[in-house]
PDB file of C-alpha atoms in Angstrom:
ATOM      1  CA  UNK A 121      22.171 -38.982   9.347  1.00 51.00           C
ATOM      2  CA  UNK A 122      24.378 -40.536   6.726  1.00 49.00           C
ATOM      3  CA  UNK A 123      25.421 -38.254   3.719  1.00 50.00           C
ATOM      4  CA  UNK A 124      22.648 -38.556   0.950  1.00 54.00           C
ATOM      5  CA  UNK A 125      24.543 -40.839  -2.087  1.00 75.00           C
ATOM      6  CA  UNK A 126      23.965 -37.500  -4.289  1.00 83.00           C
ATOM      7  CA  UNK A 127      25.951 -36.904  -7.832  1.00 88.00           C
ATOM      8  CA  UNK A 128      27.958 -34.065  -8.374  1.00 87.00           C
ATOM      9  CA  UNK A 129      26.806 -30.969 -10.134  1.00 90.00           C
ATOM     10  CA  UNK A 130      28.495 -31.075 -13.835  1.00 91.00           C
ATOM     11  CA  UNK A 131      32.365 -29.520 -13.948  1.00 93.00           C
ATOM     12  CA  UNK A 132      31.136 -25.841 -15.178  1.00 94.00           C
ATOM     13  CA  UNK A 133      27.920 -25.507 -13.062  1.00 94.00           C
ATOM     14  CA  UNK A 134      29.429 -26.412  -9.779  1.00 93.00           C
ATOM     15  CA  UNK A 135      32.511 -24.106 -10.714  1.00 95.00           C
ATOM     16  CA  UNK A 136      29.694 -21.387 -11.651  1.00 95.00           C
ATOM     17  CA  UNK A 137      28.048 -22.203  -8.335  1.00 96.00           C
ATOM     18  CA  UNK A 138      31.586 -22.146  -6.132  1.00 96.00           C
ATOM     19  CA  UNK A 139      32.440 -18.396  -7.663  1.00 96.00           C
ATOM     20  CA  UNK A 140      29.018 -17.153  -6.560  1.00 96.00           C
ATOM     21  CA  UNK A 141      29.460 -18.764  -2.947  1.00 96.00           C
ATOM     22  CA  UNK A 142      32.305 -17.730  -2.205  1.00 96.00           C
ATOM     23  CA  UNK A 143      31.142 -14.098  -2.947  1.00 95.00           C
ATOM     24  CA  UNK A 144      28.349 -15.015  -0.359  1.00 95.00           C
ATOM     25  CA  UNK A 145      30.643 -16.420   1.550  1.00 96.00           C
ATOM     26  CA  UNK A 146      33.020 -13.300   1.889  1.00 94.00           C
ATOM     27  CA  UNK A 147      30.088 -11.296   3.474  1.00 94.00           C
ATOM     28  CA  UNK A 148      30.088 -13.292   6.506  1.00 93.00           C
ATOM     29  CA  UNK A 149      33.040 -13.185  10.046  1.00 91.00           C
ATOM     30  CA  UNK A 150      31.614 -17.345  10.002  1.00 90.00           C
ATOM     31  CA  UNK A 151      31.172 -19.301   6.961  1.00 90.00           C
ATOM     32  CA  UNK A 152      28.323 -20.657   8.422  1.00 90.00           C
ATOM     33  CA  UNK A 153      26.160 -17.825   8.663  1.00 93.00           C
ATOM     34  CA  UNK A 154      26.242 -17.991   4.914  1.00 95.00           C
ATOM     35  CA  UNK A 155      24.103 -21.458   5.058  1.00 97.00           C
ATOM     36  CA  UNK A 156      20.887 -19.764   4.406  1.00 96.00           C
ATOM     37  CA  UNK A 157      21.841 -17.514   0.861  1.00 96.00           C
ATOM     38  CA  UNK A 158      23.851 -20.631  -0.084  1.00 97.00           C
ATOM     39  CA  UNK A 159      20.765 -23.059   0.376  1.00 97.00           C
ATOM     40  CA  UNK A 160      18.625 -19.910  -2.212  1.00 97.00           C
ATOM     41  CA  UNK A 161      21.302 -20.158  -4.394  1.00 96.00           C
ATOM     42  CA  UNK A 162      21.497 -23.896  -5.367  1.00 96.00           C
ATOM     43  CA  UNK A 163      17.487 -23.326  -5.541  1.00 96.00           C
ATOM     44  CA  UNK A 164      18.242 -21.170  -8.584  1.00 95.00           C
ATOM     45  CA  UNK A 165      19.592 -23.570 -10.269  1.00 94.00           C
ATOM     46  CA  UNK A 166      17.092 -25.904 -10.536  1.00 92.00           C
ATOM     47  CA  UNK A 167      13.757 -24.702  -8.532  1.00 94.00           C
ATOM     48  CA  UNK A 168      13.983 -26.623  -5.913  1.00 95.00           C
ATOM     49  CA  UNK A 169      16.970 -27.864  -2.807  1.00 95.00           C
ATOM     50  CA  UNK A 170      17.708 -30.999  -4.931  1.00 94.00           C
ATOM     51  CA  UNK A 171      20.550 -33.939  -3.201  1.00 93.00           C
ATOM     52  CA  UNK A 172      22.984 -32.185  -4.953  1.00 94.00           C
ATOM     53  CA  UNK A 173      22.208 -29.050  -3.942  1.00 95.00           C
ATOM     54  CA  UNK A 174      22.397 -30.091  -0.538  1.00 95.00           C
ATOM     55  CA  UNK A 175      25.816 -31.722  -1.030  1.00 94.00           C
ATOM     56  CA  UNK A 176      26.970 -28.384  -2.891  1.00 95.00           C
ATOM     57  CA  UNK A 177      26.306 -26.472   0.427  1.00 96.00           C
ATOM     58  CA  UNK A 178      28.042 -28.620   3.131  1.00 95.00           C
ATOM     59  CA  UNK A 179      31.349 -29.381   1.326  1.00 94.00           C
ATOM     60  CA  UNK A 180      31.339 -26.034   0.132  1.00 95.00           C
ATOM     61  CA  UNK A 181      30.514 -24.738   3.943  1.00 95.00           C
ATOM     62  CA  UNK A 182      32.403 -27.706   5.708  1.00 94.00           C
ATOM     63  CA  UNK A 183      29.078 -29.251   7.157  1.00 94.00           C
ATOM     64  CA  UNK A 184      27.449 -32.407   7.089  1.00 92.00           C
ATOM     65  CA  UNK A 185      24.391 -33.848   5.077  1.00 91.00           C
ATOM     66  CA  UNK A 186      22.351 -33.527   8.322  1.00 92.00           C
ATOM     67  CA  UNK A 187      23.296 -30.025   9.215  1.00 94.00           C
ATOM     68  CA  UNK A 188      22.386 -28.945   5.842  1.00 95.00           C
ATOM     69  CA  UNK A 189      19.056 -30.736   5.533  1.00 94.00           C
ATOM     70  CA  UNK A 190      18.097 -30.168   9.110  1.00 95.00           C
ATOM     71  CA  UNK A 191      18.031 -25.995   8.023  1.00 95.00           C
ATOM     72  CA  UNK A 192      16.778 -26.581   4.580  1.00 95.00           C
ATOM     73  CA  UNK A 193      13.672 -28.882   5.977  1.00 94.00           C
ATOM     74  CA  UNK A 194      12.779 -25.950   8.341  1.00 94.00           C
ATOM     75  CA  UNK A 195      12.449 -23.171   6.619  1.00 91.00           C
ATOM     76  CA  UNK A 196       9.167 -23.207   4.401  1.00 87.00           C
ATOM     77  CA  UNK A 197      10.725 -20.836   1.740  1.00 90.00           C
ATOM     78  CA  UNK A 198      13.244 -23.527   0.230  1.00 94.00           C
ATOM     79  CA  UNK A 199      11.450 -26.334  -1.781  1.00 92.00           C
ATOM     80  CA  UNK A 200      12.054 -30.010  -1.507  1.00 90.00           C
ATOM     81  CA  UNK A 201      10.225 -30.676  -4.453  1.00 92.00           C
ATOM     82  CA  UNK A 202      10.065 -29.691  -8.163  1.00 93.00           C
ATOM     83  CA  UNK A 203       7.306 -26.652  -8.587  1.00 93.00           C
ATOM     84  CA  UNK A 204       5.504 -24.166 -10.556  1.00 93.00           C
ATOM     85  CA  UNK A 205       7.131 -21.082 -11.827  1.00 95.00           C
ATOM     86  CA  UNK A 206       5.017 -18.816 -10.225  1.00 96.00           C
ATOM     87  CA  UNK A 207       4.155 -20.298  -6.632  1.00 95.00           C
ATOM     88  CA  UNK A 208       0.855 -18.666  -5.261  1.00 96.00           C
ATOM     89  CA  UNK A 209       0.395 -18.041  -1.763  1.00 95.00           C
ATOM     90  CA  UNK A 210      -3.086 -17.455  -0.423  1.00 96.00           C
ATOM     91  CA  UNK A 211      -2.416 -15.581   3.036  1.00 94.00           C
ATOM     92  CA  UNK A 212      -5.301 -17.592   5.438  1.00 92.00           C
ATOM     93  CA  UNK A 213      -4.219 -16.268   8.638  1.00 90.00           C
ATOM     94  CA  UNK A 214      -6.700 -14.543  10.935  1.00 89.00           C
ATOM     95  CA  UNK A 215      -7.635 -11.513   9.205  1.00 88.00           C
ATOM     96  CA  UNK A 216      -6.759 -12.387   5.268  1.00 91.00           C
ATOM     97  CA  UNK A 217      -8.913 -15.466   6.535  1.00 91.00           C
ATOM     98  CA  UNK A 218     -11.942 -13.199   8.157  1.00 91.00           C
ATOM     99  CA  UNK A 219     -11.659 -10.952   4.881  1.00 92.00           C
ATOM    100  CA  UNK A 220     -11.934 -13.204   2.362  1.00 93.00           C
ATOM    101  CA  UNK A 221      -8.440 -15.487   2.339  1.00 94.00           C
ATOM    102  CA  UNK A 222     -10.228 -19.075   3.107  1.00 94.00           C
ATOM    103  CA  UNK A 223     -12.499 -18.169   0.094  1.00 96.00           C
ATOM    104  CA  UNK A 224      -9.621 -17.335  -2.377  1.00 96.00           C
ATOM    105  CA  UNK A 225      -7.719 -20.572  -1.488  1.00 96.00           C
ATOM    106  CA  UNK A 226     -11.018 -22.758  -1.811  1.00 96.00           C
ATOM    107  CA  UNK A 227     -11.898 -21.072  -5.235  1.00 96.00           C
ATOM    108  CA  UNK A 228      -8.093 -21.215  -6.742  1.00 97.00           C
ATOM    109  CA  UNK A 229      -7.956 -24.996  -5.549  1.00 96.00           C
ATOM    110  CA  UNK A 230     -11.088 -25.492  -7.657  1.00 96.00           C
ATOM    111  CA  UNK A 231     -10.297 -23.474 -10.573  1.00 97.00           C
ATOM    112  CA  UNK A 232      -6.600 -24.858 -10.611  1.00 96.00           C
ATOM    113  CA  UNK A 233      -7.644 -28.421 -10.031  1.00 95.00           C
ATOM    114  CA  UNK A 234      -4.967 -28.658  -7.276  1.00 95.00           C
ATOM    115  CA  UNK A 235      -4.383 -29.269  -3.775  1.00 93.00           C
ATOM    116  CA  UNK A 236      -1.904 -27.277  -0.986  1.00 93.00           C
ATOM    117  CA  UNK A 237       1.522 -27.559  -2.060  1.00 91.00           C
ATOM    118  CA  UNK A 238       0.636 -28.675  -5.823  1.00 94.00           C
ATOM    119  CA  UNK A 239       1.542 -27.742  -8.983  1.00 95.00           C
ATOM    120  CA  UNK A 240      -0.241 -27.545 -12.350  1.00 96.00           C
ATOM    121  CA  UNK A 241       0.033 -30.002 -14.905  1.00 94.00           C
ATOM    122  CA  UNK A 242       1.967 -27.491 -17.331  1.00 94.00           C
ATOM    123  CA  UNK A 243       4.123 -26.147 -14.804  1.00 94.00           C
ATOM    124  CA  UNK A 244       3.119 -22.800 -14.472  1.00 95.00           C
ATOM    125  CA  UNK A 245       1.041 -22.538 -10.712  1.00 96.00           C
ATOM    126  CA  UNK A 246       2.114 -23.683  -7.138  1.00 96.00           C
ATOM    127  CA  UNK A 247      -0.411 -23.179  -5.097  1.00 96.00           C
ATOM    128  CA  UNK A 248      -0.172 -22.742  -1.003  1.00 94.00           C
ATOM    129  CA  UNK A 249      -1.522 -21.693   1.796  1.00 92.00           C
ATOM    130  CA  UNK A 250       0.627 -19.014   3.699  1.00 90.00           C
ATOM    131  CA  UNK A 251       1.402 -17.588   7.033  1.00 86.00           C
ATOM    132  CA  UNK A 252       0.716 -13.843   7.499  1.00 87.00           C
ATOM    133  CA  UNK A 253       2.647 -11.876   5.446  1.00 82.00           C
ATOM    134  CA  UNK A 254       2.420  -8.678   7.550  1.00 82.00           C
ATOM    135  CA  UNK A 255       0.148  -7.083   5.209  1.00 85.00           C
ATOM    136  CA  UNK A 256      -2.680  -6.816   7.078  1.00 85.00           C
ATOM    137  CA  UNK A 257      -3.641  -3.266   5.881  1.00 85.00           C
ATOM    138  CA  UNK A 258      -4.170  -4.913   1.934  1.00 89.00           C
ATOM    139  CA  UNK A 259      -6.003  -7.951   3.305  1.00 91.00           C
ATOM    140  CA  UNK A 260      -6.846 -10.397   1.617  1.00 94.00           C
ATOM    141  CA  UNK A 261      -3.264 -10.556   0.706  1.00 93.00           C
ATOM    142  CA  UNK A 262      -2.030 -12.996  -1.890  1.00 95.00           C
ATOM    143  CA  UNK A 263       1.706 -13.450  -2.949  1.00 94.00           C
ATOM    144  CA  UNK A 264       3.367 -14.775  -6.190  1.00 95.00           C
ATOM    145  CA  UNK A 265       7.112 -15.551  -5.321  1.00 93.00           C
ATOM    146  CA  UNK A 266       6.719 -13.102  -2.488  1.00 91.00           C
ATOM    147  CA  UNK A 267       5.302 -10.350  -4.120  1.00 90.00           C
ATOM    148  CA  UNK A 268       2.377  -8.369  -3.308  1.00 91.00           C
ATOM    149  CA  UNK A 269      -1.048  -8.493  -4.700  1.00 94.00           C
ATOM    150  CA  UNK A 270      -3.098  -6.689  -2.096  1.00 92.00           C
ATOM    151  CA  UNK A 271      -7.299  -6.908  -1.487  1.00 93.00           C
ATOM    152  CA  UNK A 272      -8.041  -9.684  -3.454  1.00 95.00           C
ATOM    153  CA  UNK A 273     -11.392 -11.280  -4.215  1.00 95.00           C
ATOM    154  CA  UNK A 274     -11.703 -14.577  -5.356  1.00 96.00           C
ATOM    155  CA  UNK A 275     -12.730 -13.536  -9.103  1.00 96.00           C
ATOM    156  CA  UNK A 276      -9.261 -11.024  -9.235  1.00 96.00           C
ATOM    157  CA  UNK A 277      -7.167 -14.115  -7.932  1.00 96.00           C
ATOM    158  CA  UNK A 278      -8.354 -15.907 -10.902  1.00 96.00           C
ATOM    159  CA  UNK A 279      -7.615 -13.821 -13.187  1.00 96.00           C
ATOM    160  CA  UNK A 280      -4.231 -13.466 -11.847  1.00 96.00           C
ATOM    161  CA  UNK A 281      -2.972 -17.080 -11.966  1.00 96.00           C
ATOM    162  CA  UNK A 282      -4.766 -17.170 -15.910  1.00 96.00           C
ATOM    163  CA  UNK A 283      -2.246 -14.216 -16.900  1.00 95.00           C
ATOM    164  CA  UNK A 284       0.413 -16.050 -15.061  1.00 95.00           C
ATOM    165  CA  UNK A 285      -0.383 -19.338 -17.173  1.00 95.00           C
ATOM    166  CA  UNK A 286      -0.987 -17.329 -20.508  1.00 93.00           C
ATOM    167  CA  UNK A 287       2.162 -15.480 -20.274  1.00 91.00           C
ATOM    168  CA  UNK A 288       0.077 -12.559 -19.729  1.00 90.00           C
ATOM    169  CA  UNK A 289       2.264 -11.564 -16.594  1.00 85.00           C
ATOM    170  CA  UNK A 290       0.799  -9.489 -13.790  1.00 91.00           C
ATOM    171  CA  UNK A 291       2.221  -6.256 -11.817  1.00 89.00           C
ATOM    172  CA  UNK A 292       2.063  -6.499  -8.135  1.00 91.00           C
ATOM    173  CA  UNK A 293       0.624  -4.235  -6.043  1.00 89.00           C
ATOM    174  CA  UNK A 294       3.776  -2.821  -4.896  1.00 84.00           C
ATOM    175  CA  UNK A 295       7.270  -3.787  -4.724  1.00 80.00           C
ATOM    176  CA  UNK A 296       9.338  -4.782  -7.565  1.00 83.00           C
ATOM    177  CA  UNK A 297       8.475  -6.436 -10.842  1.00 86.00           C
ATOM    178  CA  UNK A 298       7.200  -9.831 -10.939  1.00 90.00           C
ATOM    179  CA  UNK A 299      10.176 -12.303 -11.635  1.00 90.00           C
ATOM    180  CA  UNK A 300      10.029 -16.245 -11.875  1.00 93.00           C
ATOM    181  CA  UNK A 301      11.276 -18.361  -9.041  1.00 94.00           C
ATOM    182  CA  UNK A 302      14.618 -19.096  -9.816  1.00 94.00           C
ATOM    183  CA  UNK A 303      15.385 -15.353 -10.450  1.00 93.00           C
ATOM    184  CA  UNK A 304      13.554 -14.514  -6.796  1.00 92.00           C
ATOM    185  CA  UNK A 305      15.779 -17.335  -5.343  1.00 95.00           C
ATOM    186  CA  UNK A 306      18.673 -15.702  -6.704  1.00 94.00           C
ATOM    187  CA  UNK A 307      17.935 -12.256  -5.584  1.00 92.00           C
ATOM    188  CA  UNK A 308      17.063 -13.865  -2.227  1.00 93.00           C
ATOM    189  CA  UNK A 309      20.402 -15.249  -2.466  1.00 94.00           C
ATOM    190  CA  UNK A 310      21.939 -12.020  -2.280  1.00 92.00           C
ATOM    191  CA  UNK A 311      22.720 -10.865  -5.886  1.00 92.00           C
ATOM    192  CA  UNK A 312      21.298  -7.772  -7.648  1.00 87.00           C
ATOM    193  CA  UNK A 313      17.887  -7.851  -8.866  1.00 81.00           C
ATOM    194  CA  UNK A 314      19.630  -6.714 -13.034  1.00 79.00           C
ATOM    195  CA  UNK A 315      16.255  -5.566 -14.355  1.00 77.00           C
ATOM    196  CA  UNK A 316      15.912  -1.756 -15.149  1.00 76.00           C
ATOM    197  CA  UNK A 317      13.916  -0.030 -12.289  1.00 71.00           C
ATOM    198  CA  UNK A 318      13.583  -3.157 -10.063  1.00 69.00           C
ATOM    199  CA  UNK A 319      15.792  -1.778  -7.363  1.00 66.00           C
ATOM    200  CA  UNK A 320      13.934   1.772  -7.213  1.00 67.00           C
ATOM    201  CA  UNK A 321      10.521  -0.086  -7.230  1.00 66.00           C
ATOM    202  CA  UNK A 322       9.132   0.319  -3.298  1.00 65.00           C
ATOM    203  CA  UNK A 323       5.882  -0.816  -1.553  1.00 66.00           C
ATOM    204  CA  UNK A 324       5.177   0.746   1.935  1.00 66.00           C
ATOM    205  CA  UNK A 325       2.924  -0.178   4.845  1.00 66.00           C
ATOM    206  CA  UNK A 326      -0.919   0.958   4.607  1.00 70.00           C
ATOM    207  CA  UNK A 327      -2.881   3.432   6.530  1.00 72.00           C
ATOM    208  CA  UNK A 328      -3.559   1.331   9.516  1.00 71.00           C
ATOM    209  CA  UNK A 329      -0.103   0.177  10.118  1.00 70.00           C
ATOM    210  CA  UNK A 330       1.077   3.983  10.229  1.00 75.00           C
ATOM    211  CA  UNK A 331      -1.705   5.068  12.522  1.00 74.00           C
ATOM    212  CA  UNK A 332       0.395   4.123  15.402  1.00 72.00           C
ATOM    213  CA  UNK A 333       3.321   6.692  14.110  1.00 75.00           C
ATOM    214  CA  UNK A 334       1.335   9.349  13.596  1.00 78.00           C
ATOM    215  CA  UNK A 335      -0.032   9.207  16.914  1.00 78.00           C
ATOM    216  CA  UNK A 336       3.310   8.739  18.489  1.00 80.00           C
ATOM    217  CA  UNK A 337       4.656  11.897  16.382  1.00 82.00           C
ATOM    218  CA  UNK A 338       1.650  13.824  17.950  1.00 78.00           C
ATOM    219  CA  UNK A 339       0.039  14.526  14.398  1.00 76.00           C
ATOM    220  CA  UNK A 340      -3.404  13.007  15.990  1.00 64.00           C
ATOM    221  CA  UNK A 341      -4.521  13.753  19.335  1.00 52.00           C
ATOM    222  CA  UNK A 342      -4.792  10.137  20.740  1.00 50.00           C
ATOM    223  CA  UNK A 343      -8.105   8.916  21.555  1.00 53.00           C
ATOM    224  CA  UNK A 344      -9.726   5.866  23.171  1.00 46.00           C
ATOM    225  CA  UNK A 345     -13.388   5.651  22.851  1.00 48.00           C
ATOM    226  CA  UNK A 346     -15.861   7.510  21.555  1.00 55.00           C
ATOM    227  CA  UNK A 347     -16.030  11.018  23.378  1.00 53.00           C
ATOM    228  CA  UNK A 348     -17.296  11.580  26.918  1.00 53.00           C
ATOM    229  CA  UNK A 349     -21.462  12.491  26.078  1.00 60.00           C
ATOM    230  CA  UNK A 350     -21.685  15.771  28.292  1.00 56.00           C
ATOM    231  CA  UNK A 351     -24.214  14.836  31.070  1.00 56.00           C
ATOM    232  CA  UNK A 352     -28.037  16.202  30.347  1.00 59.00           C
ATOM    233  CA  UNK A 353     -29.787  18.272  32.805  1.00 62.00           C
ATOM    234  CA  UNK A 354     -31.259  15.723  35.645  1.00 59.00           C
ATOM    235  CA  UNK A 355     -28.290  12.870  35.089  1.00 55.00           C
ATOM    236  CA  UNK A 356     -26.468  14.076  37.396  1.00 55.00           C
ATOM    237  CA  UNK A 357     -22.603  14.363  37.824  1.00 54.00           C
ATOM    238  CA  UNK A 358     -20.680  12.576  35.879  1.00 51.00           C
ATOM    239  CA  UNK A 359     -18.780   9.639  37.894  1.00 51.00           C
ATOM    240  CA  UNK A 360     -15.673  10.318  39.529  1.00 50.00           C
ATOM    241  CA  UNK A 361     -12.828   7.183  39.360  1.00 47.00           C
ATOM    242  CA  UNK A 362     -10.022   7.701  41.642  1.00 48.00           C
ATOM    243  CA  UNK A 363      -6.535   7.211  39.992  1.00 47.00           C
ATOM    244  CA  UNK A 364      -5.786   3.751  39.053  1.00 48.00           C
ATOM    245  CA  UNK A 365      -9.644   2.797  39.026  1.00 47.00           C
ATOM    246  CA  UNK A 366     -11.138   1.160  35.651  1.00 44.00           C
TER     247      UNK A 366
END
């Protein structure tokens, strides 16, 4: 693939860019391995993996156009297009979808006028399905630039992307503060999250996903079934299964 005719970032951004990659840069034994924080970082700058951005990263990592775009096209996290700056993702995998996910997604397409991948007129909403988000325990999950709003209904989804649009705001679940999308590409980028308390802010996994510890620390006795129903007078012994029998 031919390099993309893109134009240059202006003198101070790309000089503002090239002191924060090489910082990135310095982190990793190969330059290349820093592809993938580079590619969030020129996101920052303008919401989306523009040309330029794309340009930024291979001279700055001594890659081609393709090698760039060939990463940046796989990975569903790094936009190719201009978007909202909150992007929604509905969670429709098997159990958000079972619990409620399909439902969400159907009633925020109507509500927001939009389709998959689309972004409201003023800005604000980008709306998407998403792949499981390992959050099974809160489901329905939905995310706003990958933060947590657990067991949502279609009426509470709603109401969250009307406080996004009002500048209302909205507190996840868990996890850190809310933040727009440039400032999560950033942090995704590899730079401190500056807001007061964002760092110390901490989600954990639910009740289900730490039934498995437990058991394996021995806090539960472990048990398959429901228990053995002692046999009543007349039944009979109970039946015998040699070892390795079903």
């Amino acid at each position: 693939m031919p390099s993309l005719p893109a134009p240059d970032y202006p003198a101070e951004v790309r000089e503002r860019l090239a002191a924060d990659a090489k910082e990135v840069i310095e982190r990793y034994p190969d330059s290349r391995s820093a592809l993938l924080p580079l590619l969030h970082l020129v996101q920052a700058e303008e919401g989306h993996v523009t040309r330029t951005g794309l340009r930024f990263c291979a001279e700055t990592l001594g890659l081609t156009t393709a090698e760039v775009t060939a990463v940046a096209t796989f990975y569903t996290m790094y936009r190719r297009e201009p978007g909202g700056e909150y992007q929604v993702g509905v969670c429709t995998n098997t159990l958000c979808a079972v619990m409620g996910g399909d439902a969400i997604f159907e009633g925020l397409r109507r509500h927001l006028g939009i389709g998959n991948g689309d972004t409201t007129p003023d800005g604000k909403i980008t709306l998407e399905h998403v792949e499981c988000n390992a959050a099974c325990d809160f489901a329905p999950v939905v995310m706003v630039n990958w933060e947590f709003f657990d067991n949502q209904t279609v009426e509470s989804a709603k109401a969250l992307v009307d406080d996004l649009r009002a500048g209302r705001g909205a507190d996840p679940t868990r996890g850190a503060p809310l933040c727009t999308f440039r400032e999560t590409s950033r942090i995704l980028a590899g730079f401190p999250d500056p807001r007061p308390g964002a760092v110390e802010a901490s989600g954990g996994a639910g009740p289900a996903s730490l039934a498995g510890l437990r058991l394996a620390k021995g806090e539960h006795p472990p048990r398959v079934g429901p228990p053995r129903r002692a046999p009543a007078q007349g039944d009979g012994p109970a039946p015998h299964h040699e070892e390795g029998e079903g």
